[in-house]
mmCIF file of C-alpha atoms and ligand atoms in Angstrom:
data_model
loop_
_atom_site.group_PDB
_atom_site.id
_atom_site.type_symbol
_atom_site.label_atom_id
_atom_site.label_comp_id
_atom_site.label_asym_id
_atom_site.label_seq_id
_atom_site.Cartn_x
_atom_site.Cartn_y
_atom_site.Cartn_z
ATOM 1 C CA MET A 1 121.484 59.398 28.914
ATOM 2 C CA ASN A 2 122.045 55.989 30.422
ATOM 3 C CA GLU A 3 119.320 54.282 32.421
ATOM 4 C CA PHE A 4 118.859 52.463 35.693
ATOM 5 C CA GLY A 5 117.471 48.964 36.112
ATOM 6 C CA SER A 6 117.117 45.620 34.446
ATOM 7 C CA LYS A 7 113.392 44.749 34.535
ATOM 8 C CA TYR A 8 112.091 48.104 35.826
ATOM 9 C CA LYS A 9 114.096 50.694 33.957
ATOM 10 C CA ILE A 10 114.243 54.420 34.565
ATOM 11 C CA GLY A 11 115.844 56.843 32.138
ATOM 12 C CA ILE A 12 115.759 60.516 33.052
ATOM 13 C CA PHE A 13 115.741 63.336 30.507
ATOM 14 C CA GLY A 14 115.628 67.114 30.193
ATOM 15 C CA SER A 15 117.822 69.714 31.859
ATOM 16 C CA SER A 16 117.506 72.210 34.661
ATOM 17 C CA HIS A 17 116.668 75.274 32.567
ATOM 18 C CA GLY A 18 115.551 73.565 29.342
ATOM 19 C CA LEU A 19 111.932 72.803 28.455
ATOM 20 C CA CYS A 20 111.339 70.155 31.115
ATOM 21 C CA VAL A 21 112.742 67.355 33.253
ATOM 22 C CA GLY A 22 111.214 63.910 33.474
ATOM 23 C CA ALA A 23 111.503 60.154 33.258
ATOM 24 C CA ARG A 24 110.785 57.319 30.877
ATOM 25 C CA VAL A 25 109.903 54.143 32.729
ATOM 26 C CA ASP A 26 109.927 50.694 31.129
ATOM 27 C CA GLY A 27 108.742 47.493 32.767
ATOM 28 C CA CYS A 28 105.847 48.612 34.934
ATOM 29 C CA PRO A 29 103.538 45.570 34.860
ATOM 30 C CA ALA A 30 100.470 46.175 32.662
ATOM 31 C CA GLY A 31 97.315 46.719 34.685
ATOM 32 C CA SER A 32 99.127 48.095 37.776
ATOM 33 C CA ALA A 33 96.939 50.758 39.402
ATOM 34 C CA ILE A 34 98.981 53.975 39.270
ATOM 35 C CA SER A 35 97.576 57.205 40.661
ATOM 36 C CA GLU A 36 98.899 60.423 39.129
ATOM 37 C CA ALA A 37 97.879 62.183 42.363
ATOM 38 C CA VAL A 38 100.333 60.000 44.327
ATOM 39 C CA ILE A 39 103.159 60.860 41.908
ATOM 40 C CA GLN A 40 102.208 64.549 42.193
ATOM 41 C CA SER A 41 102.231 64.446 46.005
ATOM 42 C CA GLU A 42 105.764 62.964 45.963
ATOM 43 C CA LEU A 43 106.883 65.696 43.531
ATOM 44 C CA ASP A 44 105.354 68.291 45.883
ATOM 45 C CA ARG A 45 107.465 66.914 48.752
ATOM 46 C CA ARG A 46 110.618 67.413 46.615
ATOM 47 C CA ALA A 47 109.759 70.932 45.407
ATOM 48 C CA PRO A 48 111.588 73.939 46.889
ATOM 49 C CA GLY A 49 110.020 77.026 48.450
ATOM 50 C CA LYS A 50 109.466 75.717 52.000
ATOM 51 C CA GLY A 51 110.413 78.672 54.195
ATOM 52 C CA GLN A 52 113.979 79.384 55.230
ATOM 53 C CA ILE A 53 115.411 75.901 54.789
ATOM 54 C CA THR A 54 115.047 75.475 51.028
ATOM 55 C CA SER A 55 115.608 77.690 48.018
ATOM 56 C CA PRO A 56 112.853 80.288 47.433
ATOM 57 C CA ARG A 57 112.740 79.243 43.760
ATOM 58 C CA ARG A 58 109.138 78.562 42.783
ATOM 59 C CA GLU A 59 109.351 75.326 40.810
ATOM 60 C CA ARG A 60 105.692 74.308 40.529
ATOM 61 C CA ASP A 61 106.468 70.855 39.216
ATOM 62 C CA ARG A 62 103.072 69.990 37.763
ATOM 63 C CA LEU A 63 103.181 66.399 36.528
ATOM 64 C CA GLU A 64 102.273 65.722 32.899
ATOM 65 C CA ILE A 65 101.925 62.103 31.845
ATOM 66 C CA VAL A 66 102.754 61.787 28.164
ATOM 67 C CA SER A 67 102.149 58.052 27.764
ATOM 68 C CA GLY A 68 101.866 54.688 29.500
ATOM 69 C CA LEU A 69 98.916 55.297 31.848
ATOM 70 C CA ARG A 70 95.264 54.917 30.859
ATOM 71 C CA ASN A 71 92.252 55.072 33.162
ATOM 72 C CA GLY A 72 94.576 54.949 36.189
ATOM 73 C CA LYS A 73 96.373 51.792 35.069
ATOM 74 C CA ALA A 74 99.745 51.037 33.458
ATOM 75 C CA THR A 75 99.318 50.091 29.818
ATOM 76 C CA GLY A 76 102.485 47.975 29.694
ATOM 77 C CA GLY A 77 104.161 50.446 27.321
ATOM 78 C CA PRO A 78 106.754 53.043 28.343
ATOM 79 C CA ILE A 79 105.461 55.499 30.925
ATOM 80 C CA VAL A 80 106.731 58.982 30.165
ATOM 81 C CA GLY A 81 106.173 61.697 32.764
ATOM 82 C CA LEU A 82 107.566 65.207 32.923
ATOM 83 C CA VAL A 83 107.409 68.534 34.672
ATOM 84 C CA ARG A 84 108.007 71.740 32.741
ATOM 85 C CA ASN A 85 110.612 74.198 33.943
ATOM 86 C CA ALA A 86 109.437 77.603 35.088
ATOM 87 C CA ASP A 87 110.937 80.313 37.306
ATOM 88 C CA THR A 88 114.339 79.858 35.657
ATOM 89 C CA ASP A 89 117.007 82.551 35.645
ATOM 90 C CA SER A 90 119.937 81.401 33.497
ATOM 91 C CA SER A 91 121.694 84.800 33.357
ATOM 92 C CA ALA A 92 124.413 83.951 35.880
ATOM 93 C CA TYR A 93 125.498 80.639 34.365
ATOM 94 C CA ASP A 94 127.498 81.759 31.273
ATOM 95 C CA ALA A 95 130.265 82.986 33.555
ATOM 96 C CA PHE A 96 130.759 79.464 34.946
ATOM 97 C CA LEU A 97 131.854 78.202 31.511
ATOM 98 C CA LYS A 98 135.070 80.140 32.052
ATOM 99 C CA VAL A 99 135.225 80.238 35.841
ATOM 100 C CA PRO A 100 134.029 76.915 37.291
ATOM 101 C CA ARG A 101 132.206 76.856 40.609
ATOM 102 C CA PRO A 102 133.944 74.841 43.344
ATOM 103 C CA GLY A 103 131.960 71.730 44.213
ATOM 104 C CA HIS A 104 130.000 71.691 40.934
ATOM 105 C CA ALA A 105 130.453 69.686 37.709
ATOM 106 C CA ASP A 106 131.320 72.843 35.694
ATOM 107 C CA TYR A 107 135.012 72.086 35.108
ATOM 108 C CA PRO A 108 134.903 68.345 34.212
ATOM 109 C CA ALA A 109 131.739 68.920 32.110
ATOM 110 C CA MET A 110 133.441 71.754 30.202
ATOM 111 C CA VAL A 111 136.387 69.475 29.385
ATOM 112 C CA LYS A 112 134.215 66.435 28.567
ATOM 113 C CA TYR A 113 131.663 68.182 26.330
ATOM 114 C CA GLY A 114 133.886 70.971 24.984
ATOM 115 C CA GLY A 115 131.384 73.649 26.022
ATOM 116 C CA HIS A 116 128.496 72.149 24.029
ATOM 117 C CA HIS A 117 126.599 71.031 27.108
ATOM 118 C CA ASP A 118 123.526 72.833 28.416
ATOM 119 C CA HIS A 119 125.139 74.554 31.375
ATOM 120 C CA ARG A 120 122.088 76.637 32.359
ATOM 121 C CA GLY A 121 121.111 75.969 35.944
ATOM 122 C CA GLY A 122 123.670 73.159 36.083
ATOM 123 C CA GLY A 123 122.031 71.382 33.108
ATOM 124 C CA ILE A 124 121.907 67.607 33.518
ATOM 125 C CA PHE A 125 123.943 67.757 36.729
ATOM 126 C CA SER A 126 121.320 69.785 38.563
ATOM 127 C CA GLY A 127 119.410 68.488 41.585
ATOM 128 C CA ARG A 128 116.335 69.326 39.529
ATOM 129 C CA MET A 129 116.905 66.163 37.488
ATOM 130 C CA THR A 130 115.835 64.207 40.562
ATOM 131 C CA ALA A 131 112.215 65.104 39.718
ATOM 132 C CA GLY A 132 112.556 62.299 37.134
ATOM 133 C CA LEU A 133 113.757 59.880 39.806
ATOM 134 C CA VAL A 134 110.771 60.822 41.951
ATOM 135 C CA ILE A 135 108.374 60.197 39.042
ATOM 136 C CA GLY A 136 109.899 56.778 38.306
ATOM 137 C CA GLY A 137 110.083 55.908 41.994
ATOM 138 C CA ALA A 138 106.566 57.052 42.874
ATOM 139 C CA ILE A 139 105.218 54.728 40.166
ATOM 140 C CA ALA A 140 107.281 51.836 41.550
ATOM 141 C CA ARG A 141 106.195 52.417 45.160
ATOM 142 C CA GLN A 142 102.568 52.030 44.130
ATOM 143 C CA VAL A 143 103.378 48.614 42.653
ATOM 144 C CA ILE A 144 105.386 47.305 45.624
ATOM 145 C CA GLU A 145 102.810 48.591 48.102
ATOM 146 C CA THR A 146 100.300 46.129 46.623
ATOM 147 C CA VAL A 147 102.479 43.285 47.938
ATOM 148 C CA GLY A 148 103.007 44.904 51.345
ATOM 149 C CA VAL A 149 106.387 46.599 50.808
ATOM 150 C CA ARG A 150 106.706 50.091 52.316
ATOM 151 C CA VAL A 151 109.565 52.568 52.113
ATOM 152 C CA LEU A 152 110.393 55.435 54.455
ATOM 153 C CA ALA A 153 113.261 57.905 54.288
ATOM 154 C CA GLN A 154 113.946 60.377 57.069
ATOM 155 C CA THR A 155 116.531 62.977 57.985
ATOM 156 C CA VAL A 156 118.679 61.653 60.837
ATOM 157 C CA GLN A 157 121.476 64.217 60.767
ATOM 158 C CA ILE A 158 121.985 67.831 59.715
ATOM 159 C CA GLY A 159 125.465 69.186 60.353
ATOM 160 C CA ASN A 160 126.212 68.430 63.993
ATOM 161 C CA VAL A 161 122.594 67.683 65.000
ATOM 162 C CA SER A 162 121.670 63.975 65.018
ATOM 163 C CA LEU A 163 118.415 62.172 65.733
ATOM 164 C CA GLN A 164 118.889 59.946 68.776
ATOM 165 C CA LYS A 165 115.493 58.173 68.730
ATOM 166 C CA ASP A 166 114.379 55.222 66.603
ATOM 167 C CA LEU A 167 110.591 55.498 66.275
ATOM 168 C CA PRO A 168 108.344 52.716 64.903
ATOM 169 C CA PHE A 169 107.941 52.858 61.114
ATOM 170 C CA SER A 170 104.297 54.016 61.000
ATOM 171 C CA VAL A 171 104.782 56.691 63.684
ATOM 172 C CA ALA A 172 107.913 58.035 62.001
ATOM 173 C CA GLU A 173 106.199 57.963 58.594
ATOM 174 C CA ARG A 174 103.347 60.201 59.800
ATOM 175 C CA ILE A 175 105.650 62.771 61.418
ATOM 176 C CA VAL A 176 108.273 62.821 58.644
ATOM 177 C CA ARG A 177 105.656 63.553 55.988
ATOM 178 C CA ASN A 178 104.582 66.646 57.948
ATOM 179 C CA SER A 179 108.090 67.831 58.810
ATOM 180 C CA ALA A 180 109.694 70.442 56.547
ATOM 181 C CA VAL A 181 113.129 69.101 57.428
ATOM 182 C CA GLY A 182 111.992 65.447 57.174
ATOM 183 C CA CYS A 183 112.800 64.462 60.776
ATOM 184 C CA ALA A 184 110.670 62.128 62.921
ATOM 185 C CA ASP A 185 111.271 63.995 66.194
ATOM 186 C CA ARG A 186 109.888 67.511 66.576
ATOM 187 C CA LYS A 187 112.545 68.814 68.998
ATOM 188 C CA THR A 188 115.399 67.482 66.853
ATOM 189 C CA ALA A 189 113.690 68.912 63.759
ATOM 190 C CA GLU A 190 113.771 72.368 65.367
ATOM 191 C CA LEU A 191 117.489 72.032 66.122
ATOM 192 C CA MET A 192 118.142 70.837 62.563
ATOM 193 C CA THR A 193 116.240 73.813 61.171
ATOM 194 C CA GLU A 194 118.330 76.158 63.347
ATOM 195 C CA GLU A 195 121.484 74.487 62.004
ATOM 196 C CA ILE A 196 120.365 75.166 58.404
ATOM 197 C CA VAL A 197 119.285 78.753 59.122
ATOM 198 C CA LYS A 198 122.593 79.445 60.894
ATOM 199 C CA ALA A 199 124.628 78.136 57.944
ATOM 200 C CA HIS A 200 122.529 80.234 55.568
ATOM 201 C CA GLU A 201 122.986 83.387 57.692
ATOM 202 C CA GLU A 202 126.730 82.762 57.639
ATOM 203 C CA ARG A 203 126.495 82.623 53.798
ATOM 204 C CA ASP A 204 127.420 78.964 54.003
ATOM 205 C CA SER A 205 125.751 75.556 53.665
ATOM 206 C CA VAL A 206 125.461 72.327 55.626
ATOM 207 C CA GLY A 207 125.202 68.595 54.845
ATOM 208 C CA GLY A 208 123.503 65.668 56.513
ATOM 209 C CA VAL A 209 122.338 62.063 56.481
ATOM 210 C CA VAL A 210 119.103 60.469 55.234
ATOM 211 C CA LYS A 211 118.168 57.063 56.617
ATOM 212 C CA CYS A 212 115.973 54.789 54.523
ATOM 213 C CA THR A 213 114.013 51.769 55.769
ATOM 214 C CA VAL A 214 112.163 49.262 53.591
ATOM 215 C CA ILE A 215 109.771 46.870 55.307
ATOM 216 C CA GLY A 216 107.761 43.929 54.032
ATOM 217 C CA VAL A 217 110.394 42.685 51.574
ATOM 218 C CA PRO A 218 110.129 38.872 51.359
ATOM 219 C CA VAL A 219 113.218 36.730 52.026
ATOM 220 C CA GLY A 220 115.444 36.155 48.974
ATOM 221 C CA VAL A 221 115.011 39.373 46.974
ATOM 222 C CA GLY A 222 118.295 40.428 45.300
ATOM 223 C CA GLU A 223 120.778 38.545 43.125
ATOM 224 C CA PRO A 224 124.293 37.555 44.243
ATOM 225 C CA PHE A 225 127.187 39.821 43.278
ATOM 226 C CA PHE A 226 126.358 42.517 40.732
ATOM 227 C CA SER A 227 122.637 42.848 41.427
ATOM 228 C CA SER A 228 122.934 42.407 45.171
ATOM 229 C CA ILE A 229 120.633 44.709 47.120
ATOM 230 C CA GLU A 230 123.688 46.696 48.253
ATOM 231 C CA SER A 231 125.034 46.999 44.665
ATOM 232 C CA ALA A 232 121.701 48.110 43.211
ATOM 233 C CA VAL A 233 120.779 50.485 46.047
ATOM 234 C CA SER A 234 124.193 52.136 46.070
ATOM 235 C CA ALA A 235 124.229 52.528 42.271
ATOM 236 C CA MET A 236 120.916 54.360 42.545
ATOM 237 C CA MET A 237 121.847 56.437 45.606
ATOM 238 C CA PHE A 238 125.199 57.517 44.146
ATOM 239 C CA SER A 239 123.297 58.748 41.079
ATOM 240 C CA ILE A 240 121.631 61.397 43.235
ATOM 241 C CA PRO A 241 123.621 64.655 43.026
ATOM 242 C CA GLY A 242 125.396 65.569 46.242
ATOM 243 C CA VAL A 243 125.619 61.998 47.657
ATOM 244 C CA LYS A 244 129.037 61.158 49.090
ATOM 245 C CA GLY A 245 128.401 58.022 51.149
ATOM 246 C CA VAL A 246 126.048 55.041 51.453
ATOM 247 C CA GLU A 247 126.180 52.517 54.286
ATOM 248 C CA PHE A 248 124.012 49.514 55.149
ATOM 249 C CA GLY A 249 123.062 48.421 58.668
ATOM 250 C CA SER A 250 126.015 48.984 61.001
ATOM 251 C CA GLY A 251 127.904 50.436 58.018
ATOM 252 C CA PHE A 252 131.460 51.640 58.637
ATOM 253 C CA ARG A 253 131.007 51.032 62.383
ATOM 254 C CA CYS A 254 131.318 47.272 61.618
ATOM 255 C CA ALA A 255 135.077 47.729 61.242
ATOM 256 C CA SER A 256 135.467 48.303 64.983
ATOM 257 C CA MET A 257 133.084 45.528 66.078
ATOM 258 C CA ARG A 258 133.759 41.884 66.995
ATOM 259 C CA GLY A 259 131.936 39.077 65.186
ATOM 260 C CA SER A 260 130.183 38.172 68.421
ATOM 261 C CA GLU A 261 128.735 41.672 68.492
ATOM 262 C CA HIS A 262 128.072 42.113 64.792
ATOM 263 C CA ASN A 263 126.421 38.775 63.954
ATOM 264 C CA ASP A 264 122.630 39.084 64.005
ATOM 265 C CA GLN A 265 121.518 36.031 65.972
ATOM 266 C CA TYR A 266 118.370 34.212 64.912
ATOM 267 C CA VAL A 267 115.173 33.914 66.945
ATOM 268 C CA ILE A 268 111.661 32.580 66.261
ATOM 269 C CA ARG A 269 108.818 35.035 67.018
ATOM 270 C CA SER A 270 105.225 33.921 66.338
ATOM 271 C CA GLY A 271 106.570 31.264 63.967
ATOM 272 C CA ARG A 272 108.667 33.790 61.981
ATOM 273 C CA ILE A 273 112.444 33.626 61.652
ATOM 274 C CA LEU A 274 113.892 36.973 62.724
ATOM 275 C CA THR A 275 117.200 38.304 64.029
ATOM 276 C CA ARG A 276 117.704 39.973 67.429
ATOM 277 C CA THR A 277 119.759 42.791 65.953
ATOM 278 C CA ASN A 278 119.939 44.163 62.411
ATOM 279 C CA ASN A 279 123.600 45.017 61.857
ATOM 280 C CA SER A 280 123.350 43.506 58.374
ATOM 281 C CA GLY A 281 120.682 46.055 57.406
ATOM 282 C CA GLY A 282 118.366 43.220 56.353
ATOM 283 C CA ILE A 283 120.804 41.945 53.700
ATOM 284 C CA LEU A 284 122.955 38.783 53.705
ATOM 285 C CA GLY A 285 124.861 37.695 50.609
ATOM 286 C CA GLY A 286 123.151 40.497 48.738
ATOM 287 C CA LEU A 287 119.714 38.940 49.453
ATOM 288 C CA SER A 288 116.972 40.208 51.752
ATOM 289 C CA ASN A 289 116.702 38.189 54.957
ATOM 290 C CA GLY A 290 113.221 39.334 55.977
ATOM 291 C CA MET A 291 114.390 42.014 58.417
ATOM 292 C CA PRO A 292 113.896 45.695 57.513
ATOM 293 C CA ILE A 293 116.350 46.815 54.828
ATOM 294 C CA GLU A 294 118.180 49.794 56.315
ATOM 295 C CA PHE A 295 120.696 52.130 54.757
ATOM 296 C CA ARG A 296 121.994 55.649 55.294
ATOM 297 C CA VAL A 297 122.928 58.182 52.652
ATOM 298 C CA ALA A 298 125.371 61.036 53.376
ATOM 299 C CA PHE A 299 124.873 64.327 51.514
ATOM 300 C CA LYS A 300 127.592 66.921 51.224
ATOM 301 C CA PRO A 301 126.951 70.566 52.118
ATOM 302 C CA THR A 302 125.406 72.428 49.154
ATOM 303 C CA SER A 303 128.131 73.543 46.755
ATOM 304 C CA SER A 304 126.651 76.952 45.881
ATOM 305 C CA ILE A 305 127.411 79.251 48.784
ATOM 306 C CA ALA A 306 127.261 83.034 48.936
ATOM 307 C CA ARG A 307 130.782 83.443 50.376
ATOM 308 C CA PRO A 308 133.557 84.473 47.994
ATOM 309 C CA GLN A 309 135.591 81.452 46.861
ATOM 310 C CA LYS A 310 138.800 80.897 44.945
ATOM 311 C CA SER A 311 138.506 79.659 41.381
ATOM 312 C CA VAL A 312 140.425 80.076 38.134
ATOM 313 C CA ASN A 313 139.682 81.370 34.660
ATOM 314 C CA ILE A 314 140.237 78.227 32.589
ATOM 315 C CA VAL A 315 140.829 80.266 29.395
ATOM 316 C CA ASP A 316 143.542 82.688 30.519
ATOM 317 C CA LYS A 317 144.591 80.456 33.453
ATOM 318 C CA LYS A 318 144.411 83.301 35.993
ATOM 319 C CA PRO A 319 143.105 83.068 39.560
ATOM 320 C CA VAL A 320 139.639 84.559 40.148
ATOM 321 C CA GLU A 321 137.607 85.322 43.240
ATOM 322 C CA LEU A 322 134.125 83.958 42.582
ATOM 323 C CA GLU A 323 130.889 85.122 44.200
ATOM 324 C CA ILE A 324 127.838 82.997 43.468
ATOM 325 C CA ARG A 325 124.541 84.830 43.487
ATOM 326 C CA GLY A 326 121.127 83.252 43.098
ATOM 327 C CA ARG A 327 118.693 81.107 44.998
ATOM 328 C CA HIS A 328 120.100 77.888 46.367
ATOM 329 C CA ASP A 329 119.204 75.334 49.013
ATOM 330 C CA PRO A 330 121.384 76.019 52.083
ATOM 331 C CA CYS A 331 120.972 72.280 52.738
ATOM 332 C CA ILE A 332 120.087 69.626 50.145
ATOM 333 C CA VAL A 333 118.916 67.062 52.683
ATOM 334 C CA PRO A 334 115.253 68.057 53.304
ATOM 335 C CA ARG A 335 114.512 67.995 49.570
ATOM 336 C CA ALA A 336 116.503 64.804 49.081
ATOM 337 C CA VAL A 337 114.371 62.782 51.519
ATOM 338 C CA PRO A 338 111.590 62.010 48.984
ATOM 339 C CA VAL A 339 114.244 61.434 46.305
ATOM 340 C CA VAL A 340 115.953 58.736 48.391
ATOM 341 C CA GLU A 341 112.610 57.208 49.383
ATOM 342 C CA ASN A 342 111.077 56.981 45.911
ATOM 343 C CA SER A 343 114.244 55.960 44.099
ATOM 344 C CA ALA A 344 114.741 53.169 46.674
ATOM 345 C CA ALA A 345 111.242 51.921 45.794
ATOM 346 C CA ALA A 346 112.322 51.684 42.146
ATOM 347 C CA VAL A 347 115.354 49.570 43.086
ATOM 348 C CA ILE A 348 113.265 47.178 45.175
ATOM 349 C CA LEU A 349 110.662 46.800 42.420
ATOM 350 C CA ASP A 350 113.391 46.080 39.873
ATOM 351 C CA LEU A 351 114.898 43.370 42.099
ATOM 352 C CA MET A 352 111.478 41.888 42.906
ATOM 353 C CA LEU A 353 110.680 41.681 39.196
ATOM 354 C CA GLN A 354 114.094 40.083 38.515
ATOM 355 C CA GLY A 355 113.457 37.441 41.165
ATOM 356 C CA GLY A 356 109.880 36.734 40.035
ATOM 357 C CA PHE A 357 108.345 38.076 43.276
ATOM 358 C CA ILE A 358 105.961 40.310 41.272
HETATM 359 C C1 FMN B 1 117.100 67.753 45.562
HETATM 360 C C2 FMN B 1 118.450 68.371 45.324
HETATM 361 C C3 FMN B 1 118.578 69.761 45.267
HETATM 362 C C4 FMN B 1 119.820 70.364 45.067
HETATM 363 N N1 FMN B 1 119.911 71.728 45.076
HETATM 364 C C5 FMN B 1 121.124 72.313 44.971
HETATM 365 C C6 FMN B 1 121.256 73.747 45.061
HETATM 366 O O1 FMN B 1 120.276 74.483 45.223
HETATM 367 N N2 FMN B 1 122.514 74.252 44.952
HETATM 368 C C7 FMN B 1 123.636 73.472 44.784
HETATM 369 O O2 FMN B 1 124.748 73.981 44.725
HETATM 370 N N3 FMN B 1 123.541 72.126 44.705
HETATM 371 C C8 FMN B 1 122.318 71.520 44.786
HETATM 372 N N4 FMN B 1 122.241 70.151 44.703
HETATM 373 C C9 FMN B 1 123.467 69.347 44.522
HETATM 374 C C10 FMN B 1 124.168 69.559 43.181
HETATM 375 O O3 FMN B 1 123.304 69.260 42.120
HETATM 376 C C11 FMN B 1 125.435 68.695 43.119
HETATM 377 O O4 FMN B 1 126.205 68.826 44.283
HETATM 378 C C12 FMN B 1 126.310 69.098 41.930
HETATM 379 O O5 FMN B 1 125.602 68.887 40.715
HETATM 380 C C13 FMN B 1 127.632 68.322 41.843
HETATM 381 O O6 FMN B 1 127.400 66.931 41.841
HETATM 382 P P1 FMN B 1 128.029 65.985 42.980
HETATM 383 O O7 FMN B 1 127.832 66.697 44.287
HETATM 384 O O8 FMN B 1 127.224 64.709 42.919
HETATM 385 O O9 FMN B 1 129.467 65.802 42.647
HETATM 386 C C14 FMN B 1 120.978 69.538 44.893
HETATM 387 C C15 FMN B 1 120.841 68.135 44.922
HETATM 388 C C16 FMN B 1 119.602 67.547 45.145
HETATM 389 C C17 FMN B 1 119.488 66.051 45.210
#
C-alpha cells in the first residue's frame, strides 16, 4: 500500500479479517522516548464494545511491537506495530462480491481487483485499518509533546445535535477522554448518545463532526503549496474511511463573510503576537501562525444499516433487495475521535521534521 509522509512516514498493512492490522513507521528520531502503554491506551480509545453507541464486536487490539523500539526508546530503524484480529465473522461477506453494499467500496474494489482482493470484513477498506493510523500517530504525539505541542479531537456534532460551548483545551481534554461519545459537555453528550441510540433503534445510522485543535505549534511550520498544513492535514483526514469533509477555521462559512469580518487582526499580549479571532484556523499561506490550528472533519452516517436496501447482482445484472446483518457501529464518530487526534499528530510531526523544528 502507499504511505503517508515525507520525513515521518506511515504505511499501514493487514486487512480487517486477515491475520492482523498495523503500521510501519519510518523517521521517528532515534532516542525518542516512546511508551508502548501510551500507544495501547490510544488503541483502547478506538476499540469498539462501548455500550449501545459502538459495535458490540470484541476487538481486543493488544499492541505488539515487532521492531524499532528498545528499552522504551526509538532505535532509529522502522517501527513496526500491529494488533492481531480476533472476533471475526467473515461468513456474510462472500455475498457482497456479487451484490455490493450501498455506501461501501465493494463495487469499485470488485472492478479494480477483479475479485482477488481480501473482501472479508471490508478488507483494506475497513475502519479497522485505522488501528494502524492510531499506532503511527500515538508514536508521533509522544515526540511532539516533548516540544510542547498538544492535540485534542472532540465530537462537536452527531446528527442534529451540536455542541454550542467552546471549553478551554485542558478542561475539554479531561472530559473528552472520559466521554464514550467524545464530547466535552456532559448534557450535549447525553443528547448525542440519544441521537445514536435512536438511529440504531430505527435500524439506521447517523453521522457527525469531529473538531481537532493543535496547540503549541511554533510559527512557520508547514511548507508553501503542496505540503501546506491544510494540504497535509486534509490528505491524512481524507484517508480515514467515512470522511466526507474537512474545513479549517471558519471553513465554508468564510464564503458568506466580508474581509473586515474574516481577517484575524493582530494584537500583542504579554509580548506575544496573537490574533483576536482565529478564522484562519491558525494557518496563513499554509504555515502555522502561532494560533491554535483548528479543523473540523465531517463523517458520513455508517454505511452498514439493518434496513433493507436496493442493490444489484453484478453478475446477472438483476435488482436485489439487500439486508445487511452483523455488528456495526451505528455511528462512526465516537471511535473516529482518537483516529483524527493521533493521525493529526503524525502530520504535525512530519511537517516539524521537514522544517527542522525537531
Ligand atoms: C473507526 C471507524 C469504524 C468504522 N466502522 C464501520 C462499521 O462498523 N460499519 C460500516 O459500515 N462502516 C464503518 N466505517 C466506515 C467504512 O469503513 C467506510 O465508510 C467504507 O469503507 C467506505 O469508505 P468511504 O466511506 O471512505 O467511501 C468505520 C470507519 C472508521 C474510521
